[in-house]
Each structure stands twice: as structure tokens, then as C-alpha cells.
Amino acid sequence: MLALARLAPAYIDVEYDTPPEWRARIAAASPATQLVLSCHDFTRTPQDLAAMLAPMRAAAPGAWYKIATMGHSTLDALRMLV
């Protein structure tokens, strides 16, 4: 990950539970790179998507956030759009 950061990409996508010290090392290696925190649920789309987002925001305020889930219906897809 640090080798990638040294290339100074516009964004680096990491899991939201990546330890803060690793996120700090990425920021030190490439201060201009913006962090994207990702959270994945490969089995379903949880009812409370805001509850998935809250710990991500707490982990790295000001980062970009990405939630990826498994949709089983059009309603799941619509909830992801809101």
C-alpha cells in the first residue's frame, strides 16, 4: 500500500477498519492523496445503511466513503441510491 501511495494517486481505497496508523502512513507518503474508506457486505444489503456509514465517518472524518452490498431486490438497489 505504501508503494502505491508513493506514486501519489488521486485516491486510495482501503477498508474502513484499516488501522489508523496505516492510514497515517499513507497520508505521510502522499499528502495530496484522498482516502476512500470502504465497507463491504457480500451477503445482503442491511436495512440501516446509516449505521454502516457512522463508524466510517468516525474512523476518518473528511474522507470519501464507499459502501458495497449484495442486493437481492430492486428495493435494495433503491436504498443504496438514497
Short mmCIF file of N, CA and C in Angstrom, two decimals:
data_model
loop_
_atom_site.label_atom_id
_atom_site.label_comp_id
_atom_site.label_asym_id
_atom_site.label_seq_id
_atom_site.Cartn_x
_atom_site.Cartn_y
_atom_site.Cartn_z
N MET A 1 0.82 -1.19 0.00
CA MET A 1 0.00 0.00 0.00
C MET A 1 0.87 1.25 0.00
N LEU A 2 1.97 1.23 0.74
CA LEU A 2 2.83 2.41 0.79
C LEU A 2 3.52 2.64 -0.55
N ALA A 3 3.85 1.57 -1.25
CA ALA A 3 4.44 1.72 -2.58
C ALA A 3 3.45 2.41 -3.51
N LEU A 4 2.19 2.05 -3.42
CA LEU A 4 1.16 2.72 -4.20
C LEU A 4 1.05 4.19 -3.80
N ALA A 5 1.03 4.48 -2.51
CA ALA A 5 0.90 5.86 -2.03
C ALA A 5 2.05 6.72 -2.56
N ARG A 6 3.23 6.17 -2.66
CA ARG A 6 4.38 6.94 -3.15
C ARG A 6 4.23 7.35 -4.62
N LEU A 7 3.33 6.69 -5.33
CA LEU A 7 3.05 7.07 -6.72
C LEU A 7 2.10 8.27 -6.79
N ALA A 8 1.61 8.71 -5.63
CA ALA A 8 0.74 9.89 -5.50
C ALA A 8 -0.54 9.81 -6.33
N PRO A 9 -1.32 8.73 -6.15
CA PRO A 9 -2.60 8.67 -6.86
C PRO A 9 -3.57 9.70 -6.28
N ALA A 10 -4.59 10.02 -7.03
CA ALA A 10 -5.59 10.96 -6.54
C ALA A 10 -6.34 10.37 -5.35
N TYR A 11 -6.60 9.06 -5.37
CA TYR A 11 -7.36 8.38 -4.33
C TYR A 11 -6.72 7.03 -4.01
N ILE A 12 -6.84 6.61 -2.77
CA ILE A 12 -6.51 5.25 -2.36
C ILE A 12 -7.71 4.72 -1.59
N ASP A 13 -8.18 3.54 -1.97
CA ASP A 13 -9.34 2.90 -1.37
C ASP A 13 -8.85 1.84 -0.38
N VAL A 14 -9.24 1.98 0.88
CA VAL A 14 -8.89 1.00 1.91
C VAL A 14 -10.14 0.65 2.70
N GLU A 15 -10.14 -0.52 3.33
CA GLU A 15 -11.24 -0.90 4.21
C GLU A 15 -11.30 0.06 5.39
N TYR A 16 -12.51 0.39 5.83
CA TYR A 16 -12.65 1.39 6.88
C TYR A 16 -12.01 0.96 8.19
N ASP A 17 -11.85 -0.33 8.41
CA ASP A 17 -11.24 -0.78 9.66
C ASP A 17 -9.73 -0.92 9.56
N THR A 18 -9.14 -0.36 8.49
CA THR A 18 -7.69 -0.30 8.40
C THR A 18 -7.18 0.49 9.60
N PRO A 19 -6.18 -0.01 10.30
CA PRO A 19 -5.72 0.68 11.50
C PRO A 19 -5.32 2.13 11.22
N PRO A 20 -5.65 3.03 12.15
CA PRO A 20 -5.33 4.45 11.96
C PRO A 20 -3.86 4.71 11.65
N GLU A 21 -2.97 3.91 12.24
CA GLU A 21 -1.55 4.13 11.97
C GLU A 21 -1.19 3.86 10.51
N TRP A 22 -1.90 2.93 9.86
CA TRP A 22 -1.67 2.68 8.44
C TRP A 22 -2.20 3.83 7.60
N ARG A 23 -3.38 4.35 7.98
CA ARG A 23 -3.91 5.50 7.25
C ARG A 23 -2.97 6.69 7.39
N ALA A 24 -2.38 6.86 8.57
CA ALA A 24 -1.42 7.95 8.78
C ALA A 24 -0.17 7.76 7.93
N ARG A 25 0.29 6.53 7.80
CA ARG A 25 1.47 6.25 6.97
C ARG A 25 1.18 6.53 5.49
N ILE A 26 -0.02 6.20 5.06
CA ILE A 26 -0.42 6.50 3.68
C ILE A 26 -0.43 8.02 3.47
N ALA A 27 -1.01 8.74 4.42
CA ALA A 27 -1.07 10.21 4.31
C ALA A 27 0.32 10.82 4.31
N ALA A 28 1.22 10.28 5.10
CA ALA A 28 2.58 10.81 5.14
C ALA A 28 3.32 10.53 3.84
N ALA A 29 3.06 9.37 3.24
CA ALA A 29 3.73 9.01 1.98
C ALA A 29 3.20 9.81 0.81
N SER A 30 1.94 10.25 0.89
CA SER A 30 1.33 11.00 -0.22
C SER A 30 0.26 11.94 0.34
N PRO A 31 0.67 13.11 0.82
CA PRO A 31 -0.28 14.03 1.47
C PRO A 31 -1.43 14.48 0.58
N ALA A 32 -1.24 14.53 -0.72
CA ALA A 32 -2.31 15.00 -1.62
C ALA A 32 -3.32 13.91 -1.95
N THR A 33 -3.00 12.66 -1.66
CA THR A 33 -3.90 11.56 -1.97
C THR A 33 -5.09 11.57 -1.03
N GLN A 34 -6.29 11.46 -1.59
CA GLN A 34 -7.51 11.42 -0.79
C GLN A 34 -7.85 9.97 -0.45
N LEU A 35 -8.31 9.78 0.76
CA LEU A 35 -8.62 8.45 1.26
C LEU A 35 -10.08 8.11 1.00
N VAL A 36 -10.31 6.90 0.49
CA VAL A 36 -11.65 6.36 0.32
C VAL A 36 -11.75 5.18 1.29
N LEU A 37 -12.67 5.28 2.25
CA LEU A 37 -12.89 4.19 3.19
C LEU A 37 -14.05 3.34 2.68
N SER A 38 -13.82 2.05 2.56
CA SER A 38 -14.82 1.13 2.02
C SER A 38 -15.33 0.18 3.09
N CYS A 39 -16.60 -0.18 2.94
CA CYS A 39 -17.23 -1.18 3.79
C CYS A 39 -18.02 -2.11 2.86
N HIS A 40 -17.84 -3.40 3.03
CA HIS A 40 -18.48 -4.37 2.16
C HIS A 40 -19.33 -5.34 2.97
N ASP A 41 -20.49 -5.67 2.44
CA ASP A 41 -21.32 -6.76 2.96
C ASP A 41 -21.66 -7.62 1.75
N PHE A 42 -20.99 -8.75 1.64
CA PHE A 42 -21.13 -9.60 0.47
C PHE A 42 -22.33 -10.54 0.54
N THR A 43 -23.14 -10.43 1.58
CA THR A 43 -24.27 -11.34 1.71
C THR A 43 -25.62 -10.66 1.57
N ARG A 44 -25.70 -9.35 1.91
CA ARG A 44 -27.01 -8.69 1.89
C ARG A 44 -26.82 -7.17 1.85
N THR A 45 -27.95 -6.46 1.77
CA THR A 45 -27.97 -5.01 1.94
C THR A 45 -28.65 -4.75 3.27
N PRO A 46 -27.90 -4.32 4.28
CA PRO A 46 -28.51 -4.08 5.59
C PRO A 46 -29.63 -3.05 5.52
N GLN A 47 -30.60 -3.19 6.41
CA GLN A 47 -31.71 -2.24 6.46
C GLN A 47 -31.22 -0.84 6.83
N ASP A 48 -30.30 -0.76 7.77
CA ASP A 48 -29.84 0.53 8.28
C ASP A 48 -28.47 0.88 7.69
N LEU A 49 -28.47 1.46 6.51
CA LEU A 49 -27.22 1.82 5.86
C LEU A 49 -26.51 2.95 6.59
N ALA A 50 -27.28 3.82 7.24
CA ALA A 50 -26.67 4.90 8.03
C ALA A 50 -25.82 4.33 9.16
N ALA A 51 -26.23 3.20 9.72
CA ALA A 51 -25.45 2.56 10.77
C ALA A 51 -24.13 2.01 10.24
N MET A 52 -24.08 1.68 8.96
CA MET A 52 -22.82 1.26 8.35
C MET A 52 -21.90 2.47 8.14
N LEU A 53 -22.50 3.59 7.80
CA LEU A 53 -21.73 4.80 7.49
C LEU A 53 -21.15 5.46 8.74
N ALA A 54 -21.86 5.42 9.84
CA ALA A 54 -21.44 6.13 11.05
C ALA A 54 -20.03 5.76 11.52
N PRO A 55 -19.67 4.48 11.65
CA PRO A 55 -18.30 4.18 12.10
C PRO A 55 -17.24 4.56 11.08
N MET A 56 -17.62 4.60 9.81
CA MET A 56 -16.67 5.02 8.78
C MET A 56 -16.34 6.51 8.96
N ARG A 57 -17.38 7.31 9.18
CA ARG A 57 -17.17 8.75 9.40
C ARG A 57 -16.35 8.99 10.66
N ALA A 58 -16.60 8.19 11.69
CA ALA A 58 -15.86 8.34 12.94
C ALA A 58 -14.39 7.95 12.76
N ALA A 59 -14.14 6.95 11.92
CA ALA A 59 -12.78 6.46 11.71
C ALA A 59 -11.91 7.48 10.98
N ALA A 60 -12.48 8.21 10.04
CA ALA A 60 -11.70 9.16 9.24
C ALA A 60 -12.60 10.28 8.75
N PRO A 61 -12.85 11.27 9.59
CA PRO A 61 -13.66 12.40 9.15
C PRO A 61 -13.01 13.08 7.94
N GLY A 62 -13.85 13.44 6.99
CA GLY A 62 -13.35 14.14 5.82
C GLY A 62 -12.91 13.25 4.68
N ALA A 63 -12.89 11.95 4.89
CA ALA A 63 -12.54 11.03 3.81
C ALA A 63 -13.74 10.85 2.90
N TRP A 64 -13.53 10.15 1.81
CA TRP A 64 -14.63 9.70 0.96
C TRP A 64 -15.06 8.34 1.53
N TYR A 65 -16.33 7.98 1.33
CA TYR A 65 -16.84 6.73 1.88
C TYR A 65 -17.54 5.93 0.79
N LYS A 66 -17.32 4.61 0.83
CA LYS A 66 -17.95 3.72 -0.15
C LYS A 66 -18.54 2.53 0.58
N ILE A 67 -19.81 2.27 0.31
CA ILE A 67 -20.48 1.09 0.86
C ILE A 67 -20.88 0.22 -0.32
N ALA A 68 -20.47 -1.04 -0.27
CA ALA A 68 -20.83 -2.01 -1.31
C ALA A 68 -21.54 -3.18 -0.65
N THR A 69 -22.72 -3.50 -1.15
CA THR A 69 -23.51 -4.58 -0.55
C THR A 69 -24.04 -5.50 -1.65
N MET A 70 -24.56 -6.63 -1.21
CA MET A 70 -25.20 -7.58 -2.13
C MET A 70 -26.70 -7.26 -2.16
N GLY A 71 -27.16 -6.87 -3.32
CA GLY A 71 -28.58 -6.59 -3.48
C GLY A 71 -29.34 -7.85 -3.86
N HIS A 72 -30.50 -8.02 -3.25
CA HIS A 72 -31.35 -9.17 -3.57
C HIS A 72 -32.69 -8.75 -4.16
N SER A 73 -32.88 -7.42 -4.29
CA SER A 73 -34.13 -6.93 -4.85
C SER A 73 -33.92 -5.52 -5.37
N THR A 74 -34.89 -5.03 -6.13
CA THR A 74 -34.80 -3.65 -6.60
C THR A 74 -34.89 -2.68 -5.44
N LEU A 75 -35.58 -3.07 -4.37
CA LEU A 75 -35.65 -2.20 -3.19
C LEU A 75 -34.27 -2.03 -2.54
N ASP A 76 -33.47 -3.10 -2.53
CA ASP A 76 -32.10 -2.99 -2.04
C ASP A 76 -31.33 -1.97 -2.87
N ALA A 77 -31.46 -2.05 -4.17
CA ALA A 77 -30.77 -1.12 -5.07
C ALA A 77 -31.23 0.31 -4.82
N LEU A 78 -32.52 0.51 -4.65
CA LEU A 78 -33.03 1.86 -4.39
C LEU A 78 -32.52 2.42 -3.07
N ARG A 79 -32.43 1.59 -2.04
CA ARG A 79 -31.91 2.07 -0.75
C ARG A 79 -30.46 2.51 -0.87
N MET A 80 -29.71 1.87 -1.73
CA MET A 80 -28.31 2.25 -1.93
C MET A 80 -28.19 3.60 -2.63
N LEU A 81 -29.19 4.00 -3.37
CA LEU A 81 -29.14 5.27 -4.09
C LEU A 81 -29.45 6.46 -3.20
N VAL A 82 -30.09 6.23 -2.09
CA VAL A 82 -30.52 7.35 -1.22
C VAL A 82 -29.38 7.83 -0.37
#
